[in-house]
Amino acid sequence: MLLRQPTTVTEAQECMAQGAVPVGGATLVWATWQRDGFPELAMSLRGLPEATAVEPESLGAAVVLHRIDDRVPEVLRRAAGSVGTGAVRRTATVGGNLVGSSLRCLLPAALVLDARATALGPDRPYETDLAEVMAKRHLLLGLRWRTPLASGYRKEPAEAGGPPPLVVATAVHADGEGGLRLRVAVRDGYDVLSGTTGCGTDAEETFDALGRTDIGALPAGARDVVREQVAGILGPLADR
């Protein structure tokens, strides 16, 4: 297998045109390659500046999870820190987690940040939504978002080898008109549901409003965790 490491977008496009298989840390594909055979040409984005940024409102797809620190919002930092073991986080990448993984541990955090994806097409990089990138498995260059006023993250304990643990991500954003909007995303099993509602500082009213979104379809136990997280993120805002 020949591994190419482009340092410019143009070089990355040339690799794509040659049929290079994108890899991050290869944590999710190595076993498959060993079983089915290695590709002739692979491509890593770790030499591409656009894919390695860690900034307050952007994160590159080639960033390994252990590099995600307090430069990014709390919800994203805590989501990255909850993935696997330290050894996994030193190898696994943002793009691999979002596009190559069935668990998509970072997805709830990205959704509540209302993150937009930058993907690399055959002609140019372009901005699109996360759903398109994941559904069509486009080559992800990175994410961009606007800093929330507050954010939170909770991952429930789970037994090894069992179903994926429940994840609840939350973020409060200014709506541009003097009000606030709460975004909530929940991974329940392999499904991710999200909801958005206007909010004040009354957590119970806000939770009731979320019940009229897709969040209302969650089982009772998961809704209880959401209620606790809503109270936890709105409580400090009431004291401001």
Short mmCIF file of C-alpha atoms in Angstrom, two decimals:
data_model
loop_
_atom_site.label_atom_id
_atom_site.label_comp_id
_atom_site.label_asym_id
_atom_site.label_seq_id
_atom_site.Cartn_x
_atom_site.Cartn_y
_atom_site.Cartn_z
CA MET A 1 0.00 0.00 0.00
CA LEU A 2 1.30 3.44 -0.96
CA LEU A 3 0.37 6.20 1.50
CA ARG A 4 0.23 9.75 0.19
CA GLN A 5 0.28 12.77 2.54
CA PRO A 6 -0.80 15.86 0.56
CA THR A 7 0.10 19.27 1.95
CA THR A 8 -2.25 21.33 -0.24
CA VAL A 9 -5.87 21.02 -1.31
CA THR A 10 -4.75 20.64 -4.92
CA GLU A 11 -2.55 17.67 -4.02
CA ALA A 12 -5.42 16.12 -2.06
CA GLN A 13 -7.71 16.48 -5.09
CA GLU A 14 -5.09 14.78 -7.26
CA CYS A 15 -4.96 11.89 -4.79
CA MET A 16 -8.75 11.61 -4.89
CA ALA A 17 -8.68 11.53 -8.70
CA GLN A 18 -6.19 8.65 -8.51
CA GLY A 19 -8.58 6.68 -6.30
CA ALA A 20 -6.76 7.11 -2.99
CA VAL A 21 -8.65 5.75 0.02
CA PRO A 22 -8.86 8.36 2.82
CA VAL A 23 -7.53 7.20 6.18
CA GLY A 24 -7.24 8.92 9.51
CA GLY A 25 -5.73 6.91 12.31
CA ALA A 26 -6.91 3.73 10.53
CA THR A 27 -8.38 2.55 13.85
CA LEU A 28 -11.63 1.57 12.11
CA VAL A 29 -10.26 0.11 8.86
CA TRP A 30 -7.09 -1.74 9.79
CA ALA A 31 -8.84 -4.99 10.73
CA THR A 32 -10.90 -4.86 7.53
CA TRP A 33 -7.77 -4.36 5.43
CA GLN A 34 -6.05 -7.25 7.13
CA ARG A 35 -9.04 -9.44 6.31
CA ASP A 36 -9.92 -8.20 2.82
CA GLY A 37 -6.63 -6.81 1.55
CA PHE A 38 -4.96 -3.41 1.61
CA PRO A 39 -5.78 -0.70 -0.97
CA GLU A 40 -3.11 0.14 -3.51
CA LEU A 41 -3.24 3.84 -2.65
CA ALA A 42 -4.26 5.56 0.60
CA MET A 43 -4.25 9.20 1.65
CA SER A 44 -3.76 10.88 5.03
CA LEU A 45 -4.77 14.52 5.56
CA ARG A 46 -2.41 15.06 8.49
CA GLY A 47 -0.12 17.25 6.38
CA LEU A 48 -2.97 19.49 5.21
CA PRO A 49 -3.33 22.71 7.25
CA GLU A 50 -7.08 22.95 6.57
CA ALA A 51 -7.56 19.51 8.12
CA THR A 52 -5.37 19.95 11.21
CA ALA A 53 -6.70 23.21 12.71
CA VAL A 54 -7.81 23.37 16.36
CA GLU A 55 -9.41 26.77 16.88
CA PRO A 56 -12.25 28.28 18.98
CA GLU A 57 -14.70 27.96 16.09
CA SER A 58 -13.19 25.32 13.83
CA LEU A 59 -11.72 21.83 14.00
CA GLY A 60 -9.94 19.89 11.28
CA ALA A 61 -10.97 16.39 10.26
CA ALA A 62 -7.43 15.01 10.64
CA VAL A 63 -7.08 16.18 14.25
CA VAL A 64 -6.56 13.25 16.60
CA LEU A 65 -9.00 13.24 19.49
CA HIS A 66 -6.47 13.72 22.29
CA ARG A 67 -5.48 17.11 20.77
CA ILE A 68 -8.99 18.51 21.28
CA ASP A 69 -8.61 20.82 24.27
CA ASP A 70 -10.10 23.93 25.85
CA ARG A 71 -9.68 25.92 22.64
CA VAL A 72 -13.03 24.42 21.57
CA PRO A 73 -16.41 24.46 23.39
CA GLU A 74 -16.81 22.21 26.42
CA VAL A 75 -19.33 19.91 24.76
CA LEU A 76 -16.94 19.00 21.97
CA ARG A 77 -13.91 18.67 24.24
CA ARG A 78 -15.75 16.34 26.62
CA ALA A 79 -17.18 14.28 23.78
CA ALA A 80 -13.69 13.70 22.36
CA GLY A 81 -12.33 12.86 25.81
CA SER A 82 -14.97 10.16 26.30
CA VAL A 83 -14.03 8.14 23.21
CA GLY A 84 -12.31 4.82 23.83
CA THR A 85 -9.00 4.59 25.64
CA GLY A 86 -6.07 6.98 25.71
CA ALA A 87 -4.37 4.88 23.04
CA VAL A 88 -7.43 5.18 20.78
CA ARG A 89 -7.70 8.94 21.30
CA ARG A 90 -4.04 9.38 20.33
CA THR A 91 -4.78 7.76 16.96
CA ALA A 92 -8.47 8.23 16.07
CA THR A 93 -9.42 11.36 14.13
CA VAL A 94 -12.40 13.69 13.99
CA GLY A 95 -13.21 12.68 10.42
CA GLY A 96 -12.92 8.98 11.15
CA ASN A 97 -15.26 9.28 14.10
CA LEU A 98 -17.92 11.25 12.24
CA VAL A 99 -17.78 9.61 8.81
CA GLY A 100 -16.22 6.21 9.37
CA SER A 101 -17.77 5.12 12.68
CA SER A 102 -21.22 3.71 13.37
CA LEU A 103 -21.06 5.15 16.90
CA ARG A 104 -20.24 8.74 15.83
CA CYS A 105 -19.45 9.81 19.37
CA LEU A 106 -18.75 13.40 18.27
CA LEU A 107 -22.00 13.79 16.34
CA PRO A 108 -24.27 14.93 19.22
CA ALA A 109 -21.71 17.61 20.17
CA ALA A 110 -21.40 18.79 16.58
CA LEU A 111 -25.18 18.96 16.21
CA VAL A 112 -25.76 21.13 19.27
CA LEU A 113 -23.02 23.49 18.05
CA ASP A 114 -24.97 23.70 14.77
CA ALA A 115 -21.67 22.86 13.08
CA ARG A 116 -21.25 23.05 9.33
CA ALA A 117 -18.97 20.69 7.46
CA THR A 118 -16.30 21.61 4.94
CA ALA A 119 -15.91 18.79 2.44
CA LEU A 120 -13.47 18.34 -0.41
CA GLY A 121 -15.06 17.90 -3.81
CA PRO A 122 -13.31 17.11 -7.10
CA ASP A 123 -13.22 20.82 -8.00
CA ARG A 124 -13.01 22.70 -4.71
CA PRO A 125 -13.75 22.59 -0.99
CA TYR A 126 -17.37 23.42 -0.19
CA GLU A 127 -19.53 23.89 2.87
CA THR A 128 -22.47 21.60 3.54
CA ASP A 129 -24.38 20.07 6.43
CA LEU A 130 -23.21 17.10 8.46
CA ALA A 131 -26.03 14.86 7.32
CA GLU A 132 -24.92 15.05 3.70
CA VAL A 133 -21.28 14.33 4.51
CA MET A 134 -22.13 11.27 6.59
CA ALA A 135 -24.79 9.91 4.25
CA LYS A 136 -22.62 10.22 1.13
CA ARG A 137 -19.30 9.64 2.95
CA HIS A 138 -17.72 12.71 1.44
CA LEU A 139 -14.14 13.58 2.29
CA LEU A 140 -14.43 15.79 5.38
CA LEU A 141 -11.88 18.57 5.79
CA GLY A 142 -13.26 20.08 8.99
CA LEU A 143 -16.08 21.63 11.02
CA ARG A 144 -17.03 25.23 11.72
CA TRP A 145 -19.48 26.65 14.28
CA ARG A 146 -20.31 29.76 16.30
CA THR A 147 -19.29 29.74 19.95
CA PRO A 148 -22.29 28.97 22.21
CA LEU A 149 -23.03 30.83 25.42
CA ALA A 150 -22.82 27.55 27.32
CA SER A 151 -22.61 23.84 26.54
CA GLY A 152 -22.64 20.52 28.33
CA TYR A 153 -22.13 16.82 27.75
CA ARG A 154 -23.07 13.62 29.56
CA LYS A 155 -22.27 10.03 28.69
CA GLU A 156 -23.91 7.34 30.77
CA PRO A 157 -21.90 4.34 32.05
CA ALA A 158 -22.15 1.18 29.94
CA GLU A 159 -20.87 -2.36 30.07
CA ALA A 160 -18.10 -3.32 27.67
CA GLY A 161 -19.52 -5.20 24.70
CA GLY A 162 -23.03 -4.00 25.41
CA PRO A 163 -25.16 -1.46 23.54
CA PRO A 164 -23.74 2.04 23.02
CA PRO A 165 -24.11 4.24 26.10
CA LEU A 166 -26.65 7.04 26.17
CA VAL A 167 -25.14 10.42 25.28
CA VAL A 168 -26.77 13.81 25.85
CA ALA A 169 -25.20 16.98 24.43
CA THR A 170 -26.57 20.49 25.05
CA ALA A 171 -25.72 24.03 23.99
CA VAL A 172 -27.34 27.44 24.47
CA HIS A 173 -26.99 30.00 21.68
CA ALA A 174 -28.02 33.63 21.27
CA ASP A 175 -30.72 33.79 18.61
CA GLY A 176 -29.72 37.19 17.23
CA GLU A 177 -32.89 38.87 18.48
CA GLY A 178 -32.03 39.13 22.16
CA GLY A 179 -33.34 35.68 23.03
CA LEU A 180 -31.82 32.28 23.65
CA ARG A 181 -32.13 28.93 21.90
CA LEU A 182 -31.31 25.56 23.39
CA ARG A 183 -30.07 22.73 21.19
CA VAL A 184 -30.11 19.17 22.49
CA ALA A 185 -28.84 16.03 20.75
CA VAL A 186 -29.13 12.51 22.15
CA ARG A 187 -27.51 9.28 21.03
CA ASP A 188 -29.82 6.47 22.10
CA GLY A 189 -28.38 3.18 20.89
CA TYR A 190 -27.13 3.88 17.37
CA ASP A 191 -29.79 6.53 16.72
CA VAL A 192 -29.17 10.24 17.19
CA LEU A 193 -32.14 12.53 17.82
CA SER A 194 -32.01 16.29 18.17
CA GLY A 195 -34.29 19.15 19.09
CA THR A 196 -34.14 22.93 19.30
CA THR A 197 -36.33 25.33 21.24
CA GLY A 198 -36.35 28.87 22.51
CA CYS A 199 -35.49 29.02 26.18
CA GLY A 200 -35.44 31.27 29.18
CA THR A 201 -34.17 30.26 32.58
CA ASP A 202 -37.11 28.00 33.50
CA ALA A 203 -35.72 24.53 32.92
CA GLU A 204 -39.03 22.70 33.25
CA GLU A 205 -40.78 24.91 30.70
CA THR A 206 -37.87 24.45 28.33
CA PHE A 207 -37.90 20.67 28.81
CA ASP A 208 -41.64 20.60 28.08
CA ALA A 209 -41.00 22.51 24.86
CA LEU A 210 -38.34 19.99 23.86
CA GLY A 211 -40.95 17.28 24.25
CA ARG A 212 -42.64 18.69 21.15
CA THR A 213 -39.50 18.01 19.10
CA ASP A 214 -37.93 14.65 18.20
CA ILE A 215 -36.58 14.52 21.77
CA GLY A 216 -40.11 13.69 22.89
CA ALA A 217 -39.82 10.27 21.20
CA LEU A 218 -37.08 9.13 23.59
CA PRO A 219 -37.87 6.48 26.22
CA ALA A 220 -38.65 7.72 29.71
CA GLY A 221 -35.21 7.00 31.18
CA ALA A 222 -33.44 8.95 28.45
CA ARG A 223 -35.87 11.86 28.84
CA ASP A 224 -35.05 11.98 32.56
CA VAL A 225 -31.36 12.41 31.72
CA VAL A 226 -32.23 15.15 29.24
CA ARG A 227 -34.28 16.94 31.93
CA GLU A 228 -31.30 16.88 34.29
CA GLN A 229 -28.97 18.20 31.60
CA VAL A 230 -31.36 20.99 30.66
CA ALA A 231 -31.55 22.07 34.30
CA GLY A 232 -27.77 21.86 34.58
CA ILE A 233 -27.08 24.12 31.61
CA LEU A 234 -29.84 26.68 32.26
CA GLY A 235 -29.20 27.02 35.99
CA PRO A 236 -25.92 28.97 35.68
CA LEU A 237 -27.48 31.25 33.06
CA ALA A 238 -30.16 32.27 35.56
CA ASP A 239 -27.43 33.53 37.88
CA ARG A 240 -25.87 35.83 35.31
#
